[in-house]
C-alpha positions as semicolon CSV with decimal commas, in nm:
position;residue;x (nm);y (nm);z (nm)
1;X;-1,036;-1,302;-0,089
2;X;-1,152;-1,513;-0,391
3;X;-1,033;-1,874;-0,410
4;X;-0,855;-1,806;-0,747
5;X;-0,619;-1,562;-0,565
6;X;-0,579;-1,778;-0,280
7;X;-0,476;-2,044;-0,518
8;X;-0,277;-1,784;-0,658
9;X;-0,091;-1,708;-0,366
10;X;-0,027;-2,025;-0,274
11;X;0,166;-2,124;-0,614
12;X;0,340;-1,860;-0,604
13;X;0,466;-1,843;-0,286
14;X;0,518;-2,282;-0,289
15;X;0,908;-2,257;-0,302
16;X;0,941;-2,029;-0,001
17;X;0,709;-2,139;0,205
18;X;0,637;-2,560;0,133
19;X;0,791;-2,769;0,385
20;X;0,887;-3,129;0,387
21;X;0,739;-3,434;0,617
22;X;1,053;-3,572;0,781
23;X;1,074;-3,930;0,953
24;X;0,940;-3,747;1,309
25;X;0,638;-3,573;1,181
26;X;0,441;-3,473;0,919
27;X;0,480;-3,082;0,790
28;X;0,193;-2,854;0,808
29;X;0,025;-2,846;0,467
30;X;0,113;-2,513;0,240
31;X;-0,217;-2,441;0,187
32;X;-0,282;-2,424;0,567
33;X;0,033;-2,233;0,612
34;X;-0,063;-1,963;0,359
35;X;-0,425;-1,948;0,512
36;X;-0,297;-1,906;0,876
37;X;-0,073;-1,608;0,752
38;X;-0,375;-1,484;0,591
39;X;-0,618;-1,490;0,882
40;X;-0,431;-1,316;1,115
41;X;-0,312;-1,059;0,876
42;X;-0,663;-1,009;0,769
43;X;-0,818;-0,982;1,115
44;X;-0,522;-0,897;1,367
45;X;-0,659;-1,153;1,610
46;X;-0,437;-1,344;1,886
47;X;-0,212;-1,650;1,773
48;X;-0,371;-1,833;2,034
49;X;-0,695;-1,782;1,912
50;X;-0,589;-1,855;1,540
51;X;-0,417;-2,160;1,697
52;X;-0,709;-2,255;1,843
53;X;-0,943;-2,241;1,492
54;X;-0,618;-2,398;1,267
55;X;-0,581;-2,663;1,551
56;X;-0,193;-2,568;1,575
57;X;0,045;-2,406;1,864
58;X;0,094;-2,040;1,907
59;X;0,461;-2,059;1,746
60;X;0,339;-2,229;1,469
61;X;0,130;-1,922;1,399
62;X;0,408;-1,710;1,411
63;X;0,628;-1,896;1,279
64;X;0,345;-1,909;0,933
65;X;0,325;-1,551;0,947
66;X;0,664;-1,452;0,953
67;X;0,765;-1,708;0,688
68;X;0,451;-1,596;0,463
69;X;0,579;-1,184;0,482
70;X;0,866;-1,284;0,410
71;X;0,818;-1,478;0,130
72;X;0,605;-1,203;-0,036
73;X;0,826;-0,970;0,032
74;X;1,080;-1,175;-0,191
75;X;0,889;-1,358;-0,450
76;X;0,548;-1,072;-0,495
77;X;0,635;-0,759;-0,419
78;X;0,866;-0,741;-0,702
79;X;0,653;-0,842;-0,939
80;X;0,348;-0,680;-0,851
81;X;0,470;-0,328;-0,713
82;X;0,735;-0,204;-0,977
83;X;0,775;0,160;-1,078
84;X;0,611;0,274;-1,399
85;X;0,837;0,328;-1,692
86;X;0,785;0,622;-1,911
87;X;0,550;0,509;-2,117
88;X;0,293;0,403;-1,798
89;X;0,342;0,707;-1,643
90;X;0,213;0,882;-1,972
91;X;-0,103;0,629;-1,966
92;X;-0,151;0,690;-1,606
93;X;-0,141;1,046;-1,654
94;X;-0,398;1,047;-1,949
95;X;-0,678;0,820;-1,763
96;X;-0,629;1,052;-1,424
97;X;-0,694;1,369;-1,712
98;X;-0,961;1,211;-1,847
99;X;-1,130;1,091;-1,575
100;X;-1,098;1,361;-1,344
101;X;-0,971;1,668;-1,546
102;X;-0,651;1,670;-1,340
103;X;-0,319;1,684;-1,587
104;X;-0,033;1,540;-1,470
105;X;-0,164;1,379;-1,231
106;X;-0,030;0,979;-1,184
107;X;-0,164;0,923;-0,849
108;X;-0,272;0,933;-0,493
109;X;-0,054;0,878;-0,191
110;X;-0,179;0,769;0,148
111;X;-0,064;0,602;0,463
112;X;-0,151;0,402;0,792
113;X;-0,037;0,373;1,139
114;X;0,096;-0,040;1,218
115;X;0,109;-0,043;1,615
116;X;0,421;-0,175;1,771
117;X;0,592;-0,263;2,108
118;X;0,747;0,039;2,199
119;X;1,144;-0,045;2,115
120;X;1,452;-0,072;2,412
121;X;1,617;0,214;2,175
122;X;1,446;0,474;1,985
123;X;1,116;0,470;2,096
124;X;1,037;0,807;2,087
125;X;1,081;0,774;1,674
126;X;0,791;0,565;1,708
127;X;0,603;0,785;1,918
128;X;0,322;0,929;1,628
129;X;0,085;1,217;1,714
130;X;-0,206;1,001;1,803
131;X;-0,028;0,897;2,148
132;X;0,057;0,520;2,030
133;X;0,411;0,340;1,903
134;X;0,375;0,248;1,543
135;X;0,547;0,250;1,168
136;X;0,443;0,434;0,897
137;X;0,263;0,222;0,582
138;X;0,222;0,364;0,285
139;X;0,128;0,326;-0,099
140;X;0,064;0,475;-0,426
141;X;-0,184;0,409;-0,623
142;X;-0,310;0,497;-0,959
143;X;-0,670;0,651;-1,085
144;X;-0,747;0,245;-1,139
145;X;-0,665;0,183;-0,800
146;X;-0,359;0,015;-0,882
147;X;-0,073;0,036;-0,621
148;X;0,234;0,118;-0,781
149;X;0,460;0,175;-0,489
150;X;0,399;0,027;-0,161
151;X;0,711;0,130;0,150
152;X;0,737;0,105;0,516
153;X;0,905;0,249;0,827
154;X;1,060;0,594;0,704
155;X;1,045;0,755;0,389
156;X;1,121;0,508;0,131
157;X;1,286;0,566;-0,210
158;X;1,011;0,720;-0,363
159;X;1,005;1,019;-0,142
160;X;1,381;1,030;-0,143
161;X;1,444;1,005;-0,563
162;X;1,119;1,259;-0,623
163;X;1,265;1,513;-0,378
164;X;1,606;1,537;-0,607
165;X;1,364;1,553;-0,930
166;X;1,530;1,195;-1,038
167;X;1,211;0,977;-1,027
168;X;0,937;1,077;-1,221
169;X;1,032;1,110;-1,588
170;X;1,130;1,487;-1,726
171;X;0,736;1,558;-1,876
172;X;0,637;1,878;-1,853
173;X;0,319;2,050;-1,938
174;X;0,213;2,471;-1,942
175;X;-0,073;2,455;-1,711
176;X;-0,185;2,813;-1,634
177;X;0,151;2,949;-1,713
178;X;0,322;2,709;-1,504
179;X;0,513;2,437;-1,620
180;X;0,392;2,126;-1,447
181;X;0,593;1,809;-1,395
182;X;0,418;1,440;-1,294
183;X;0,248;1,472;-0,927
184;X;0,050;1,235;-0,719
185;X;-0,221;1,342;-0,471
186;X;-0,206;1,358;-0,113
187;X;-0,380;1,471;0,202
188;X;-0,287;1,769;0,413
189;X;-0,035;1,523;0,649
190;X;0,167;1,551;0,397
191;X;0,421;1,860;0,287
192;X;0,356;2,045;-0,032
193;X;0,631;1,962;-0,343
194;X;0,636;2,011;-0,666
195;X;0,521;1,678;-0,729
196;X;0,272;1,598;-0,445
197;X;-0,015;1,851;-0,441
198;X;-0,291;1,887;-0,110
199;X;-0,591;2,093;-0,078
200;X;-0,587;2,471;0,028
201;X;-0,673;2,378;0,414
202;X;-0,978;2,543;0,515
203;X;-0,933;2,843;0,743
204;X;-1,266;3,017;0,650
205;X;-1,140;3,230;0,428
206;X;-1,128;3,004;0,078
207;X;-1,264;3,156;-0,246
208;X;-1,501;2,986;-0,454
209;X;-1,219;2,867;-0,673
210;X;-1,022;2,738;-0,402
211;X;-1,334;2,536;-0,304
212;X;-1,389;2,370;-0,638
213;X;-1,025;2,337;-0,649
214;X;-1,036;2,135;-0,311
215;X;-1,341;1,932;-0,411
216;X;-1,149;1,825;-0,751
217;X;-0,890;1,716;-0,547
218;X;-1,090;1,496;-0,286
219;X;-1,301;1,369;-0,553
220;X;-1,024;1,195;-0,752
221;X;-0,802;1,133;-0,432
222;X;-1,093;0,923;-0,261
223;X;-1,156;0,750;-0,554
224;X;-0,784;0,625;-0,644
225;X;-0,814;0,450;-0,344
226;X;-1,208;0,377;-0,340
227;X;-1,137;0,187;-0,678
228;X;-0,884;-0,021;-0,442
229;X;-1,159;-0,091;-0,160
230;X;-1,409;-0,195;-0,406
231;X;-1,223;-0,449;-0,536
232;X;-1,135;-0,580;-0,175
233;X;-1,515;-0,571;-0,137
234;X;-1,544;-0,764;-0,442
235;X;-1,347;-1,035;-0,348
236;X;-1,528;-1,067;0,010
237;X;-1,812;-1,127;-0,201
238;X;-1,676;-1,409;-0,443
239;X;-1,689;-1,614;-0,120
């Protein structure tokens, strides 16, 4: 992360998360509170070890953590990650077309596994197919690499609105006699809709224009979300 958006972070996250030196002790400086929540979000590594390098106890690690999602949760997320309005979707569209020769297309959709403690209740809801407890993160990005809906847990209202046909604006285009609504890209975890389109999955018997099809597909699917990791590289860099 560059220091500008560490800086950035930190102002904007100041009336949530600043505390107050009270007559007993002095508070734990906002910047250090921010960069705690950072570290261990970053590299998943034990509060008493992060304890150990910030020089503070293990609640106080949890304690920045928690107050730091939190906080971004409230004061970021809806600023950041808001739904496109008609007019974005259109521009979205047109760069994805352009770019990849893919109408309609406003994104890519993908997901990863947070592990968990198992839950008292419910656990097997947790249970996912690679053998381990966890919840479901995912996001949308666009052919920039811009995330444009980020939800956790189950489905969120994304997947609920687009199944009824009430969230992506009514544009329709003929496209080989077909008349195509907004979709976004996904891989082949996910079910086939009218507005989320997969690969054909290989069973050995694909034609050749199945194959380009599938390679189109991958192509601008891996980069939606390589433009995403690039910039993440970028800012590991600016250190």
């Amino acid at each position: 992360m560059s220091e500008e958006t560490y800086i950035y972070l930190c102002n904007k996250l100041r009336p949530a998360m600043e505390r107050q030196d009270t007559p007993f002790r002095e508070c734990i400086p906002l910047k250090k509170r921010v960069a705690i929540a950072l570290w261990k979000l970053a590299t998943g590594s034990e509060y008493r070890s992060i304890g150990h390098l910030f020089g503070v106890s293990n609640t106080t690690v949890c304690r920045c953590v928690q107050d730091f999602c939190a906080a971004a949760e409230t004061l970021l997320v809806p600023e950041l990650i808001r739904s496109p309005d008609r007019e974005q979707f259109a521009e979205m569209a047109a760069y994805t077309e352009n770019r990849w020769g893919l109408p309609q297309c406003v994104g890519a959709i993908d997901g990863s596994h947070i592990p968990i403690l198992a839950p008292q209740e419910y656990h097997c809801d947790y249970f996912n197919r690679k053998g381990w407890h966890s919840i479901i993160l995912q996001g949308v990005v666009d052919g920039k690499g811009h995330f444009w809906n980020v939800f956790a847990g189950m489905p969120g209202k994304l997947w609920e609105l687009a199944s009824r046909g009430n969230y992506f604006p009514p544009c329709t285009r003929n496209i080989g006699g077909v008349n195509a609504g907004y979709y976004i890209l996904g891989d082949n975890a996910y079910p086939l809709q009218n507005w989320l389109i997969k690969t054909f999955p290989d069973n050995g018997q694909l034609t050749a224009e199945h194959v380009i099809y599938n390679k189109r597909i991958c192509r601008a699917r891996g980069t939606c979300y390589g433009q995403q990791k690039k910039r993440e590289q970028q800012d590991k860099e600016t250190l």
